[in-house]
mmCIF file of C-alpha atoms and ligand atoms in Angstrom:
data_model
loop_
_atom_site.group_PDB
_atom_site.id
_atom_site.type_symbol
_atom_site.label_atom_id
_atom_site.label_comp_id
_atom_site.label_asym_id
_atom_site.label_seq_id
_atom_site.Cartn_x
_atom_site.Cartn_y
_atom_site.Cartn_z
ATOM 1 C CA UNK A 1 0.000 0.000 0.000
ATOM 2 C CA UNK A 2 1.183 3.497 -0.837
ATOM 3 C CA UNK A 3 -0.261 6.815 0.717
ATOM 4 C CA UNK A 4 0.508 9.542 -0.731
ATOM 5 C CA UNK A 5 0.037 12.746 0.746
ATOM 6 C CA UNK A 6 0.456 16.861 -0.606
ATOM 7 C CA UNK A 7 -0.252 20.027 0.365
ATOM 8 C CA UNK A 8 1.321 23.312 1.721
ATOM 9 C CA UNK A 9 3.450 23.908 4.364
ATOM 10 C CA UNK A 10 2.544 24.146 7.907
ATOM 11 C CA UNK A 11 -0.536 22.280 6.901
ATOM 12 C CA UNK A 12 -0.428 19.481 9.327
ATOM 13 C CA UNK A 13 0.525 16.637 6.670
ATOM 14 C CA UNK A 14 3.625 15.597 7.793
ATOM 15 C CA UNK A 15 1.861 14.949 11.548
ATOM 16 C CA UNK A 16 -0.803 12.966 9.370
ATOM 17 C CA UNK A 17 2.328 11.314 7.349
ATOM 18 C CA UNK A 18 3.856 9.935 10.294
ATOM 19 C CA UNK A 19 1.043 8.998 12.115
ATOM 20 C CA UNK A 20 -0.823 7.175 9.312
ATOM 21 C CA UNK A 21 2.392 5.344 8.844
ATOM 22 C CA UNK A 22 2.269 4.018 12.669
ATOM 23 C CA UNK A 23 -1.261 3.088 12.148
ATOM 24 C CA UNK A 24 -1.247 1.174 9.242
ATOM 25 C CA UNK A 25 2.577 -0.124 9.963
ATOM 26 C CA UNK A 26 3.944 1.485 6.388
ATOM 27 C CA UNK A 27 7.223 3.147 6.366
ATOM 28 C CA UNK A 28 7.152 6.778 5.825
ATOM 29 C CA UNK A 29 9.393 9.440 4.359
ATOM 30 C CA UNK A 30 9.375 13.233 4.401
ATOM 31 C CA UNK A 31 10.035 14.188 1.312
ATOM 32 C CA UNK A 32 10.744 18.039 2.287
ATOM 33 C CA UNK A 33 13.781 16.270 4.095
ATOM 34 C CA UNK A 34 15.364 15.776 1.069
ATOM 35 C CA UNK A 35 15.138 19.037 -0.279
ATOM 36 C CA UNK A 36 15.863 20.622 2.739
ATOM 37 C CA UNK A 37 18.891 18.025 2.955
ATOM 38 C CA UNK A 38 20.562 19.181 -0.437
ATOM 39 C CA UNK A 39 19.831 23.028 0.372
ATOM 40 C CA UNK A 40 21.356 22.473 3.679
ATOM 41 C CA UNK A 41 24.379 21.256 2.457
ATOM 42 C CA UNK A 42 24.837 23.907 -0.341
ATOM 43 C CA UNK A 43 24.371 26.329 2.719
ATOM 44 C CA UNK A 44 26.924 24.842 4.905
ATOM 45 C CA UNK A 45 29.642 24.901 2.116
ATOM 46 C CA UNK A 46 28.535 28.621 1.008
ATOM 47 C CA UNK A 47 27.655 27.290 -2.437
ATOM 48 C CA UNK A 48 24.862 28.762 -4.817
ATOM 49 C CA UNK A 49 21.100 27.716 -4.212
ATOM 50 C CA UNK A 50 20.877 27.913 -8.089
ATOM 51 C CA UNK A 51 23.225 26.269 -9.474
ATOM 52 C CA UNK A 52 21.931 22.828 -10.825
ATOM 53 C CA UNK A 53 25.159 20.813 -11.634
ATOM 54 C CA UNK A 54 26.283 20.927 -7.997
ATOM 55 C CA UNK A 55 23.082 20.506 -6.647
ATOM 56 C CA UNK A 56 22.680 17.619 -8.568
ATOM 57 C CA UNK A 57 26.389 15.716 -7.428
ATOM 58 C CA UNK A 58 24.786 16.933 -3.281
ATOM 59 C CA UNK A 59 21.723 14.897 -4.336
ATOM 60 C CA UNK A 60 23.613 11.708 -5.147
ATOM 61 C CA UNK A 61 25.372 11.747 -2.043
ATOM 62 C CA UNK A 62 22.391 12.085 0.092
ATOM 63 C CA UNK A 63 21.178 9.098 2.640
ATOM 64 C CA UNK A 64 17.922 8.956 3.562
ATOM 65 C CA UNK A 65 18.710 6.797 6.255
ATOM 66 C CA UNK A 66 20.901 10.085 7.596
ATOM 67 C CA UNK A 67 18.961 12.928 7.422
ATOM 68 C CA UNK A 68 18.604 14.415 10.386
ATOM 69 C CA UNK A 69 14.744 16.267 10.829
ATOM 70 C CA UNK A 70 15.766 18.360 13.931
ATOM 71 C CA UNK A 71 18.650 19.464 11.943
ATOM 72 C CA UNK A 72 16.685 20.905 8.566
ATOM 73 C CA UNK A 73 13.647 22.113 10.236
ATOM 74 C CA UNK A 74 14.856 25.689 10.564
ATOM 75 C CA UNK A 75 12.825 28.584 8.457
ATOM 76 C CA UNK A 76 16.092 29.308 6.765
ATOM 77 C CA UNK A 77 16.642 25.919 5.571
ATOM 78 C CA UNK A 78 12.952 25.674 4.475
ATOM 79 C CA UNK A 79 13.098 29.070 2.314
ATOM 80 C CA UNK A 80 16.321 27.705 0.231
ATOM 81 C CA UNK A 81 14.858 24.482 -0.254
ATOM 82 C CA UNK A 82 11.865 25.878 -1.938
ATOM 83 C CA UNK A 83 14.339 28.031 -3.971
ATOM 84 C CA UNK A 84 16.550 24.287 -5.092
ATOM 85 C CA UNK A 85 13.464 22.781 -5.431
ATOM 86 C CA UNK A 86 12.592 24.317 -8.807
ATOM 87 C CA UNK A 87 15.283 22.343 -10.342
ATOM 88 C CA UNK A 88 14.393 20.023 -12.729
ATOM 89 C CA UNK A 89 17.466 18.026 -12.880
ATOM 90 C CA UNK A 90 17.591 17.914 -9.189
ATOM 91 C CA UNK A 91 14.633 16.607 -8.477
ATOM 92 C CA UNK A 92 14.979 14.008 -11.159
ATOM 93 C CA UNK A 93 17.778 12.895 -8.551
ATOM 94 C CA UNK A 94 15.420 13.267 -6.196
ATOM 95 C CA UNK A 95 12.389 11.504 -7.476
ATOM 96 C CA UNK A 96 14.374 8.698 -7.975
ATOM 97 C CA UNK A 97 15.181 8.695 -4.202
ATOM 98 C CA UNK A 98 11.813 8.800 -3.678
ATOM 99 C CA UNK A 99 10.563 6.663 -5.861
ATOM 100 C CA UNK A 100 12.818 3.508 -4.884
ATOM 101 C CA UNK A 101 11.570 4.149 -1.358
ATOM 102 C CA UNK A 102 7.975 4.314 -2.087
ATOM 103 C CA UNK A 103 8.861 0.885 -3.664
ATOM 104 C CA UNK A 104 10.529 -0.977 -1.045
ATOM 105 C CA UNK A 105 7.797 -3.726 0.825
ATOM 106 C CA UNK A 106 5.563 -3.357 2.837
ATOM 107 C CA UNK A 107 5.080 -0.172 1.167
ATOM 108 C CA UNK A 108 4.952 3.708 2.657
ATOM 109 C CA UNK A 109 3.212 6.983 3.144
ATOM 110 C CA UNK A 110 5.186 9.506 1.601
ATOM 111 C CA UNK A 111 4.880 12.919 2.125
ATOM 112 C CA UNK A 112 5.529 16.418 -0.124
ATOM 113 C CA UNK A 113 4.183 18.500 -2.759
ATOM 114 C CA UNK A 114 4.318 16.173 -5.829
ATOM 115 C CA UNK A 115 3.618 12.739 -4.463
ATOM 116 C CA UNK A 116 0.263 12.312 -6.178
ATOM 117 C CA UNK A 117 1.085 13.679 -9.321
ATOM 118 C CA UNK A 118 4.974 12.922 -10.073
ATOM 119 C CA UNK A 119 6.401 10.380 -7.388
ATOM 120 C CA UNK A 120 3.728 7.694 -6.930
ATOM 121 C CA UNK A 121 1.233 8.506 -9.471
ATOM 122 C CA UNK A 122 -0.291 4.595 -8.855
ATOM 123 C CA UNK A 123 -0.509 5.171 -5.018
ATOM 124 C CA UNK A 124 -3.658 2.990 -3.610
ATOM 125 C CA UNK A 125 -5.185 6.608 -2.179
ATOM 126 C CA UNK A 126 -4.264 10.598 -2.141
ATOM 127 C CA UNK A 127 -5.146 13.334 -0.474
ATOM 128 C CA UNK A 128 -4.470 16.688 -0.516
ATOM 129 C CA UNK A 129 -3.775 18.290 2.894
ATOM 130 C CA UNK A 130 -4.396 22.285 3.186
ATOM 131 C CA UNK A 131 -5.482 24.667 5.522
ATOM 132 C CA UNK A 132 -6.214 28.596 5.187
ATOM 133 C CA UNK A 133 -2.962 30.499 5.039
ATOM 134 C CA UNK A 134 -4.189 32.164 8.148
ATOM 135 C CA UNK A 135 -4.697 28.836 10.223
ATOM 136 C CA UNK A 136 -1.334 27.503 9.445
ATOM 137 C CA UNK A 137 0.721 30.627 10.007
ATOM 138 C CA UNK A 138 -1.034 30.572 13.606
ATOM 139 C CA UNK A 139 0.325 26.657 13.680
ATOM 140 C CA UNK A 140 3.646 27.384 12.415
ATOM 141 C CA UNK A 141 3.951 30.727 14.886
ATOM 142 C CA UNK A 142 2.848 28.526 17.833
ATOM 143 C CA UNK A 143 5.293 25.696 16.982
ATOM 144 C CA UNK A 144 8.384 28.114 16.595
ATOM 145 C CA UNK A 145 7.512 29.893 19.840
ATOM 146 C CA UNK A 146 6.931 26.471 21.938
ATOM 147 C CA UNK A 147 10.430 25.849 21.547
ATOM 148 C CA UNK A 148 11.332 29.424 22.677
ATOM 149 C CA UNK A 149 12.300 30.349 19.407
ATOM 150 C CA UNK A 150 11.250 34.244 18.181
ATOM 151 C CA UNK A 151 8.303 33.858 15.771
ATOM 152 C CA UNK A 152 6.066 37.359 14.471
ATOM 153 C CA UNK A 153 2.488 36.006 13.164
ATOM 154 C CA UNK A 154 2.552 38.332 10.625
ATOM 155 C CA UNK A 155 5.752 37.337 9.018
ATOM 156 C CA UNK A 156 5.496 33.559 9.384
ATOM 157 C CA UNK A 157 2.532 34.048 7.237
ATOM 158 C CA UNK A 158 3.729 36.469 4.566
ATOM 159 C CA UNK A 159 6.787 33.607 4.177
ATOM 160 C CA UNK A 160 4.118 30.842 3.936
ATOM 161 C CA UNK A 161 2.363 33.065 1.500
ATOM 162 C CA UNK A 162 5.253 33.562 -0.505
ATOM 163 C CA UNK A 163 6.806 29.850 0.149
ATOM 164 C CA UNK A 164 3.077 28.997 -1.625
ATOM 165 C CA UNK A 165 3.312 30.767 -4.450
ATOM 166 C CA UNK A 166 6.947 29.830 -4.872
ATOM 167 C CA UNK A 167 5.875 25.726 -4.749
ATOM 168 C CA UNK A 168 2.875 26.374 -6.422
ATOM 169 C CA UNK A 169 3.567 28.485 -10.146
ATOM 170 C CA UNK A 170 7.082 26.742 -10.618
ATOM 171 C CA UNK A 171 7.065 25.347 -14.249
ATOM 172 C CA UNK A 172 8.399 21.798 -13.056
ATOM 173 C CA UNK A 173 6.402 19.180 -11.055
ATOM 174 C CA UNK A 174 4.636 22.601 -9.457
ATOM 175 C CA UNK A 175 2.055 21.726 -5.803
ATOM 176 C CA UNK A 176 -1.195 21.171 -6.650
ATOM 177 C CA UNK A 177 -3.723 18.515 -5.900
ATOM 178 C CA UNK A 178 -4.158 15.043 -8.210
ATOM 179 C CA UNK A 179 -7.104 14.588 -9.905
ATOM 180 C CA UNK A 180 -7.821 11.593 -8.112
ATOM 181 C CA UNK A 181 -6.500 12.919 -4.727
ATOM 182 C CA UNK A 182 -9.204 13.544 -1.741
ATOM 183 C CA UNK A 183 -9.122 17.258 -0.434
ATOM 184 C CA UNK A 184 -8.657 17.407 3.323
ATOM 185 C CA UNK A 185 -9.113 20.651 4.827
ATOM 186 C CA UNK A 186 -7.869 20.956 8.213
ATOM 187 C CA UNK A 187 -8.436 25.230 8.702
ATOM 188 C CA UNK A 188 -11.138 23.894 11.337
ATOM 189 C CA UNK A 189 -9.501 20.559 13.181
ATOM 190 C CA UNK A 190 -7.703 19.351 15.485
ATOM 191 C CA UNK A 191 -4.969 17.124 14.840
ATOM 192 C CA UNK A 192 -6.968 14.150 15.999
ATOM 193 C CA UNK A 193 -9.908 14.972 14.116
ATOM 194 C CA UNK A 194 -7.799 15.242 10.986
ATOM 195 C CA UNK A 195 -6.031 12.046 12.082
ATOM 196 C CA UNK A 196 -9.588 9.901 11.812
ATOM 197 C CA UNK A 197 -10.941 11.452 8.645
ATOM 198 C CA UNK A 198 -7.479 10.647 6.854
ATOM 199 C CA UNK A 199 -8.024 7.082 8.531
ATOM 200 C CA UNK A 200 -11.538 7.068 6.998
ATOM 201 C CA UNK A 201 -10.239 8.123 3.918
ATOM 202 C CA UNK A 202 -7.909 5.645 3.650
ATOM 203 C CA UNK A 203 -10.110 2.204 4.902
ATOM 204 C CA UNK A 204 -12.680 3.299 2.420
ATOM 205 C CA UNK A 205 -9.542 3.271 -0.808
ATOM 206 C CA UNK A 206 -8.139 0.415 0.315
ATOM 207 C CA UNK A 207 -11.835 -0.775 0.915
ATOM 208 C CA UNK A 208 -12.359 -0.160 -3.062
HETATM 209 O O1 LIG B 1 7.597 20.253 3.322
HETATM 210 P P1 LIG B 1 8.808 21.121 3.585
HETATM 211 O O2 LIG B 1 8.480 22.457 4.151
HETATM 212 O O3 LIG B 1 9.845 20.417 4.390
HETATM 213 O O4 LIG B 1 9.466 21.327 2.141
HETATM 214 C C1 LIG B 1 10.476 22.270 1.905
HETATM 215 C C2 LIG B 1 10.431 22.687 0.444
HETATM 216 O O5 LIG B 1 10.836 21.583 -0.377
HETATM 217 C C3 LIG B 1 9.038 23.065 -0.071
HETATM 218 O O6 LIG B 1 8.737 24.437 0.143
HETATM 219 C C4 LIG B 1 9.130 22.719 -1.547
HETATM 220 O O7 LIG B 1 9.680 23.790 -2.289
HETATM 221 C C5 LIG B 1 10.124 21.577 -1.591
HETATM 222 N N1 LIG B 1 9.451 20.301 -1.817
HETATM 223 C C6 LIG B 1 9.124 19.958 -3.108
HETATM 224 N N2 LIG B 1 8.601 18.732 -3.382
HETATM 225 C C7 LIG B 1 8.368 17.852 -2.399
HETATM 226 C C8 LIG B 1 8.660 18.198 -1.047
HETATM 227 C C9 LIG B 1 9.189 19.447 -0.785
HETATM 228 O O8 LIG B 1 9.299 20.756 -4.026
HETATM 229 N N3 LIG B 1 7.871 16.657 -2.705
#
């Protein structure tokens, strides 16, 4: 069984990701992770976000197995990854990553923002994650500031905003929900609630 799940940041899908995984006892990667991995490194060397050649030779030395969540989850990280992520040769490199994961028994939940549409186009069910901007910029603001980091409301969500529109007109392999993916709209649950209608979701596909 593959689940594969999309939708903007800060919209709880990664929580729903990890915990679907537990629950139905599928491995699950965070496919952010590997964006943020590659613009991480090209950070740490002082190397240019835009140049494709070298992102490419970061890609094939990344290990899934190694990256390191708590190490990539910063805002900084996040904003160059979006900016790598329009590569197309990269996230060839990338895809294939993904893809060979995804493929490995007893299957996986896979998280990102072209799951449904580019990296496991077969999956057994989809869904769409979002939220209203304003919704997950309160998440995001609350998250930063729980671990007594700085965080301003109002620019956590003009970065979102921005971080949206970056993801989402990009000519290659650009956000946006499958045709066959189900919209789940989380602007008015909790995390539990979301957890159980993604559960629904997914009895009912596998169900079919
Ligand atoms: O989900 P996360 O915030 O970790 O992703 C960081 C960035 O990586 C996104 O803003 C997006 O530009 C890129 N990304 C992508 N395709 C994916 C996953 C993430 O383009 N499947």
């Amino acid at each position: 069984m593959i689940i594969a799940i999309d939708g903007p940041a800060a919209s709880g899908k990664g929580t729903l990701a990890r915990r679907l995984a537990e629950h139905f006892k599928l491995r699950h990667l965070d496919t952010g992770l590997t964006y943020r991995a590659v613009a991480a490194a090209l950070l740490a060397k002082g190397l240019p976000l835009g140049d494709e050649q070298i992102a490419i030779e970061m890609a094939r030395h990344l290990d899934l197995a190694k990256m390191d969540k708590s190490l990539l989850s910063s805002h900084e990280v996040g904003e160059a990854a979006s900016r790598v992520a329009v590569l197309g040769g990269l996230r060839g490199e990338l895809v294939r990553l993904q893809k060979e994961f995804a493929a490995t028994p007893p299957g996986a939940v896979l998280d990102g923002r072209d799951i449904g549409t580019v990296v496991c186009p077969d999956a057994t069910v989809k869904l769409f994650v979002t939220a209203s901007p304003e919704a997950r910029a309160k998440r995001r603001t609350d998250e930063i500031l729980s671990k007594g980091q700085e965080a301003e409301y109002a620019s956590v969500l003009s970065d979102l905003k921005r971080r949206d529109e970056r993801d989402s007109q990009r000519t290659v392999a650009p956000m946006k929900q499958a045709a066959d993916a189900h919209l789940l709209d989380t602007t008015e649950m909790d995390i539990e609630t979301a957890f159980q209608a993604a559960v629904d979701i997914v009895e009912k596909a596998r169900a079919a």
